[in-house]
Tab-separated table of C-alpha atoms in Angstrom:
chain	number	residue	atom	x	y	z
A	244	UNK	CA	-15.127	22.524	24.278
A	245	UNK	CA	-16.671	20.539	27.125
A	246	UNK	CA	-19.318	18.015	26.061
A	247	UNK	CA	-18.590	18.001	22.335
A	248	UNK	CA	-18.610	14.616	20.569
A	249	UNK	CA	-17.106	13.686	17.218
A	250	UNK	CA	-17.218	10.649	14.930
A	251	UNK	CA	-14.887	10.012	11.996
A	252	UNK	CA	-14.547	7.316	9.342
A	253	UNK	CA	-11.463	6.745	7.191
A	254	UNK	CA	-10.439	4.458	4.368
A	255	UNK	CA	-6.736	3.884	3.676
A	256	UNK	CA	-5.437	2.205	0.531
A	257	UNK	CA	-1.719	1.472	0.923
A	258	UNK	CA	0.805	0.099	-1.556
A	259	UNK	CA	4.229	-0.233	0.063
A	260	UNK	CA	7.450	-1.305	-1.562
A	261	UNK	CA	10.804	-1.781	0.166
A	262	UNK	CA	14.324	-2.393	-1.044
A	263	UNK	CA	17.128	-2.929	1.486
A	264	UNK	CA	15.136	-1.167	4.192
A	265	UNK	CA	13.330	-1.870	7.422
A	266	UNK	CA	10.411	0.370	8.368
A	267	UNK	CA	8.857	0.632	11.802
A	268	UNK	CA	5.535	-0.958	12.610
A	269	UNK	CA	4.532	-2.098	16.122
A	270	UNK	CA	5.431	-5.718	15.549
A	271	UNK	CA	6.281	-6.188	11.879
A	272	UNK	CA	9.234	-5.447	9.610
A	273	UNK	CA	9.110	-4.518	5.941
A	274	UNK	CA	11.705	-6.770	4.335
A	275	UNK	CA	13.877	-6.107	1.253
A	276	UNK	CA	12.048	-6.590	-2.054
A	277	UNK	CA	8.707	-6.705	-0.273
A	278	UNK	CA	5.456	-5.585	-1.866
A	279	UNK	CA	2.601	-4.974	0.553
A	280	UNK	CA	-0.917	-3.850	-0.308
A	281	UNK	CA	-3.479	-3.000	2.365
A	282	UNK	CA	-7.065	-1.775	2.472
A	283	UNK	CA	-7.897	-0.477	5.942
A	284	UNK	CA	-11.136	0.952	7.342
A	285	UNK	CA	-11.035	3.028	10.536
A	286	UNK	CA	-13.778	4.409	12.774
A	287	UNK	CA	-13.196	6.721	15.756
A	288	UNK	CA	-15.291	8.322	18.478
A	289	UNK	CA	-14.028	11.465	20.261
A	290	UNK	CA	-15.452	13.069	23.416
A	291	UNK	CA	-14.300	16.335	25.018
A	292	UNK	CA	-14.603	16.763	28.785
A	293	UNK	CA	-13.069	18.572	31.759
A	294	UNK	CA	-10.773	16.419	33.895
A	295	UNK	CA	-8.940	17.768	36.959
A	296	UNK	CA	-10.319	21.158	35.909
A	297	UNK	CA	-8.352	20.899	32.662
A	298	UNK	CA	-9.734	20.487	29.110
A	299	UNK	CA	-9.381	16.849	28.120
A	300	UNK	CA	-10.581	14.336	25.568
A	301	UNK	CA	-10.696	10.615	24.985
A	302	UNK	CA	-10.652	8.799	21.660
A	303	UNK	CA	-11.778	5.238	20.886
A	304	UNK	CA	-10.705	3.725	17.552
A	305	UNK	CA	-11.404	0.449	15.758
A	306	UNK	CA	-9.967	-0.699	12.439
A	307	UNK	CA	-10.147	-3.622	10.075
A	308	UNK	CA	-9.593	-4.649	6.490
A	309	UNK	CA	-7.092	-6.761	4.596
A	310	UNK	CA	-3.329	-6.964	4.019
A	311	UNK	CA	-1.581	-8.880	1.219
A	312	UNK	CA	2.208	-9.284	1.187
A	313	UNK	CA	4.720	-10.723	-1.287
A	314	UNK	CA	8.205	-10.730	0.165
A	315	UNK	CA	11.530	-12.442	0.791
A	316	UNK	CA	12.925	-13.206	4.240
A	317	UNK	CA	15.932	-14.834	5.802
A	318	UNK	CA	15.764	-18.526	6.647
A	319	UNK	CA	15.364	-17.812	10.394
A	320	UNK	CA	12.100	-15.949	9.733
A	321	UNK	CA	10.424	-18.503	7.487
A	322	UNK	CA	6.939	-19.333	8.803
A	323	UNK	CA	6.125	-22.961	9.606
A	324	UNK	CA	5.531	-24.967	6.435
A	325	UNK	CA	7.422	-22.556	4.169
A	326	UNK	CA	10.591	-23.772	2.464
A	327	UNK	CA	11.163	-20.931	-0.006
A	328	UNK	CA	12.360	-17.489	1.089
A	329	UNK	CA	9.972	-15.902	-1.454
A	330	UNK	CA	6.319	-16.363	-0.527
A	331	UNK	CA	2.960	-14.604	-0.094
A	332	UNK	CA	0.712	-14.151	2.931
A	333	UNK	CA	-2.475	-12.262	3.699
A	334	UNK	CA	-4.646	-11.352	6.669
A	335	UNK	CA	-8.281	-10.209	6.839
A	336	UNK	CA	-10.345	-9.107	9.803
A	337	UNK	CA	-10.128	-6.636	12.675
A	338	UNK	CA	-7.009	-4.887	13.925
A	339	UNK	CA	-6.311	-4.218	17.617
A	340	UNK	CA	-8.646	-1.464	18.914
A	341	UNK	CA	-7.090	1.359	20.907
A	342	UNK	CA	-8.079	4.083	23.356
A	343	UNK	CA	-6.375	7.429	23.900
A	344	UNK	CA	-6.698	10.034	26.664
A	345	UNK	CA	-5.373	13.593	26.328
A	346	UNK	CA	-5.245	16.066	29.246
A	347	UNK	CA	-4.072	19.665	28.936
A	348	UNK	CA	-1.391	20.564	31.477
A	349	UNK	CA	-0.818	24.214	30.608
A	350	UNK	CA	-2.135	27.010	28.447
A	351	UNK	CA	-5.680	26.016	27.507
A	352	UNK	CA	-8.511	27.007	29.883
A	353	UNK	CA	-11.706	24.909	29.888
A	354	UNK	CA	-14.208	26.288	27.351
A	355	UNK	CA	-17.848	25.764	28.329
A	356	UNK	CA	-19.621	27.377	25.353
A	357	UNK	CA	-18.993	27.902	21.660
A	358	UNK	CA	-18.888	31.685	22.073
A	359	UNK	CA	-15.907	31.253	24.415
A	360	UNK	CA	-13.904	30.448	21.283
A	361	UNK	CA	-14.442	33.953	19.882
A	362	UNK	CA	-12.066	35.575	22.388
A	363	UNK	CA	-9.702	32.622	22.829
A	364	UNK	CA	-6.193	33.009	21.385
A	365	UNK	CA	-3.734	30.317	22.550
A	366	UNK	CA	-0.002	30.930	22.740
A	367	UNK	CA	1.749	27.972	24.409
A	368	UNK	CA	-0.023	24.730	25.297
A	369	UNK	CA	1.352	21.548	26.863
A	370	UNK	CA	-0.606	18.275	26.958
A	371	UNK	CA	-0.153	14.750	28.257
A	372	UNK	CA	-1.402	11.877	26.081
A	373	UNK	CA	-1.629	8.133	26.722
A	374	UNK	CA	-2.653	5.529	24.127
A	375	UNK	CA	-3.212	1.815	24.744
A	376	UNK	CA	-4.015	-0.908	22.178
A	377	UNK	CA	-5.838	-4.096	23.222
A	378	UNK	CA	-4.556	-7.333	21.572
A	379	UNK	CA	-7.839	-8.808	20.356
A	380	UNK	CA	-7.347	-8.287	16.603
A	381	UNK	CA	-7.022	-10.989	13.955
A	382	UNK	CA	-3.884	-13.035	14.629
A	383	UNK	CA	-2.506	-16.325	13.280
A	384	UNK	CA	0.571	-17.559	15.131
A	385	UNK	CA	1.834	-19.305	11.983
A	386	UNK	CA	1.848	-16.105	9.914
A	387	UNK	CA	4.185	-13.129	9.741
A	388	UNK	CA	1.403	-10.968	8.287
A	389	UNK	CA	-1.331	-10.146	10.794
A	390	UNK	CA	-3.696	-7.261	11.464
A	391	UNK	CA	-3.458	-7.923	15.209
A	392	UNK	CA	-0.171	-8.009	17.115
A	393	UNK	CA	-0.993	-10.508	19.884
A	394	UNK	CA	0.525	-8.192	22.487
A	395	UNK	CA	-0.276	-5.027	24.366
A	396	UNK	CA	1.362	-1.851	23.152
A	397	UNK	CA	0.920	1.839	23.793
A	398	UNK	CA	2.366	5.331	23.614
A	399	UNK	CA	3.038	8.089	26.150
A	400	UNK	CA	3.467	11.591	24.711
A	401	UNK	CA	3.781	15.215	25.826
A	402	UNK	CA	2.699	17.401	22.880
A	403	UNK	CA	3.836	21.041	23.050
A	404	UNK	CA	2.334	23.631	20.686
A	405	UNK	CA	3.307	27.275	20.294
A	406	UNK	CA	1.047	29.554	18.238
A	407	UNK	CA	2.445	32.784	16.825
A	408	UNK	CA	1.138	35.516	14.560
A	409	UNK	CA	-2.538	36.352	14.203
A	410	UNK	CA	-4.766	33.527	15.423
A	411	UNK	CA	-7.357	33.902	12.665
A	412	UNK	CA	-8.288	31.520	9.825
A	413	UNK	CA	-5.874	32.041	6.961
A	414	UNK	CA	-3.149	33.593	9.145
A	415	UNK	CA	-2.427	30.969	11.790
A	416	UNK	CA	1.113	29.739	12.436
A	417	UNK	CA	2.261	27.073	14.873
A	418	UNK	CA	5.295	25.128	16.003
A	419	UNK	CA	4.564	21.677	17.433
A	420	UNK	CA	6.994	19.437	19.305
A	421	UNK	CA	5.894	15.936	20.361
A	422	UNK	CA	8.310	13.823	22.428
A	423	UNK	CA	6.954	10.336	23.068
A	424	UNK	CA	7.830	6.728	23.777
A	425	UNK	CA	6.220	3.527	22.428
A	426	UNK	CA	6.101	0.567	24.816
A	427	UNK	CA	5.510	-3.040	23.747
A	428	UNK	CA	4.459	-6.140	25.606
A	429	UNK	CA	5.763	-9.580	24.675
A	430	UNK	CA	4.243	-11.649	21.897
A	431	UNK	CA	4.677	-15.128	23.354
A	432	UNK	CA	3.686	-16.940	20.148
A	433	UNK	CA	5.341	-15.371	17.118
A	434	UNK	CA	5.691	-18.371	14.753
A	435	UNK	CA	6.692	-20.560	17.687
A	436	UNK	CA	9.065	-17.965	19.096
A	437	UNK	CA	8.854	-15.034	21.494
A	438	UNK	CA	8.936	-11.504	20.111
A	439	UNK	CA	10.153	-8.785	22.471
A	440	UNK	CA	11.134	-5.182	21.689
A	441	UNK	CA	12.842	-2.387	23.559
A	442	UNK	CA	10.943	0.911	23.897
A	443	UNK	CA	10.877	3.110	20.800
A	444	UNK	CA	11.789	6.741	21.562
A	445	UNK	CA	10.309	9.258	19.162
A	446	UNK	CA	10.644	13.015	18.612
A	447	UNK	CA	8.261	14.646	16.134
A	448	UNK	CA	8.096	18.312	15.092
A	449	UNK	CA	5.837	20.364	12.791
A	450	UNK	CA	5.998	23.954	11.575
A	451	UNK	CA	2.629	24.956	10.093
A	452	UNK	CA	1.336	27.978	8.203
A	453	UNK	CA	-2.113	28.923	6.897
A	454	UNK	CA	-1.879	30.305	3.373
A	455	UNK	CA	-5.641	30.806	3.082
A	456	UNK	CA	-8.721	29.901	5.137
A	457	UNK	CA	-8.824	26.494	3.431
A	458	UNK	CA	-5.164	25.764	2.543
A	459	UNK	CA	-2.252	25.220	4.913
A	460	UNK	CA	1.148	23.525	4.797
A	461	UNK	CA	3.423	21.830	7.288
A	462	UNK	CA	7.170	21.167	7.432
A	463	UNK	CA	7.726	17.953	9.409
A	464	UNK	CA	10.657	16.199	11.089
A	465	UNK	CA	10.582	12.733	12.693
A	466	UNK	CA	13.361	11.023	14.666
A	467	UNK	CA	13.129	7.526	16.166
A	468	UNK	CA	15.577	5.464	18.198
A	469	UNK	CA	15.290	2.083	19.905
A	470	UNK	CA	12.873	-0.775	19.147
């Protein structure tokens, strides 16, 4: 409700392998026979407020850590100074920080006090969300592996959530549909070249169910096109 603040800290340990595949990341590809290990720390600050007489929130996030990659690439993607298609690279430092604003468009009245939650049972809610990342993270123009992207990028989304059944802990059910689009600026120094991408259109859906007060499950679907 209005005025509430939240702080979160996360640690992600990732070990990614790829064979004959390309996976989306906002500026990088995962190449065949690649092995990527990453240790990422994330900190976020969340603030709830009322904007245009609608419940809203903004989120500020920073991240950093290290990424190590062993992979093979085609000759056209060899970094300067590399003559073998099999090589290793790493990056350490800060990633690009980002800010996100969410404004409810329908279905969720502003809640001023915690006791307002006692009688609140949502049915259908529609939000608008905008995220923007600032390109100030660690970046080396002679590397393919970087924590920063050296370009602006962001996401525009319209999350829709429908709650059904009893809205009590242990009995909640929801269907969530999140259409969105990722937009990317140009990286004008990607190993001596320019890197430009078309928008990435994304449709995400979740069907959730509370089995108990402390255990829930979700069936998820994700579709992407473009980039």
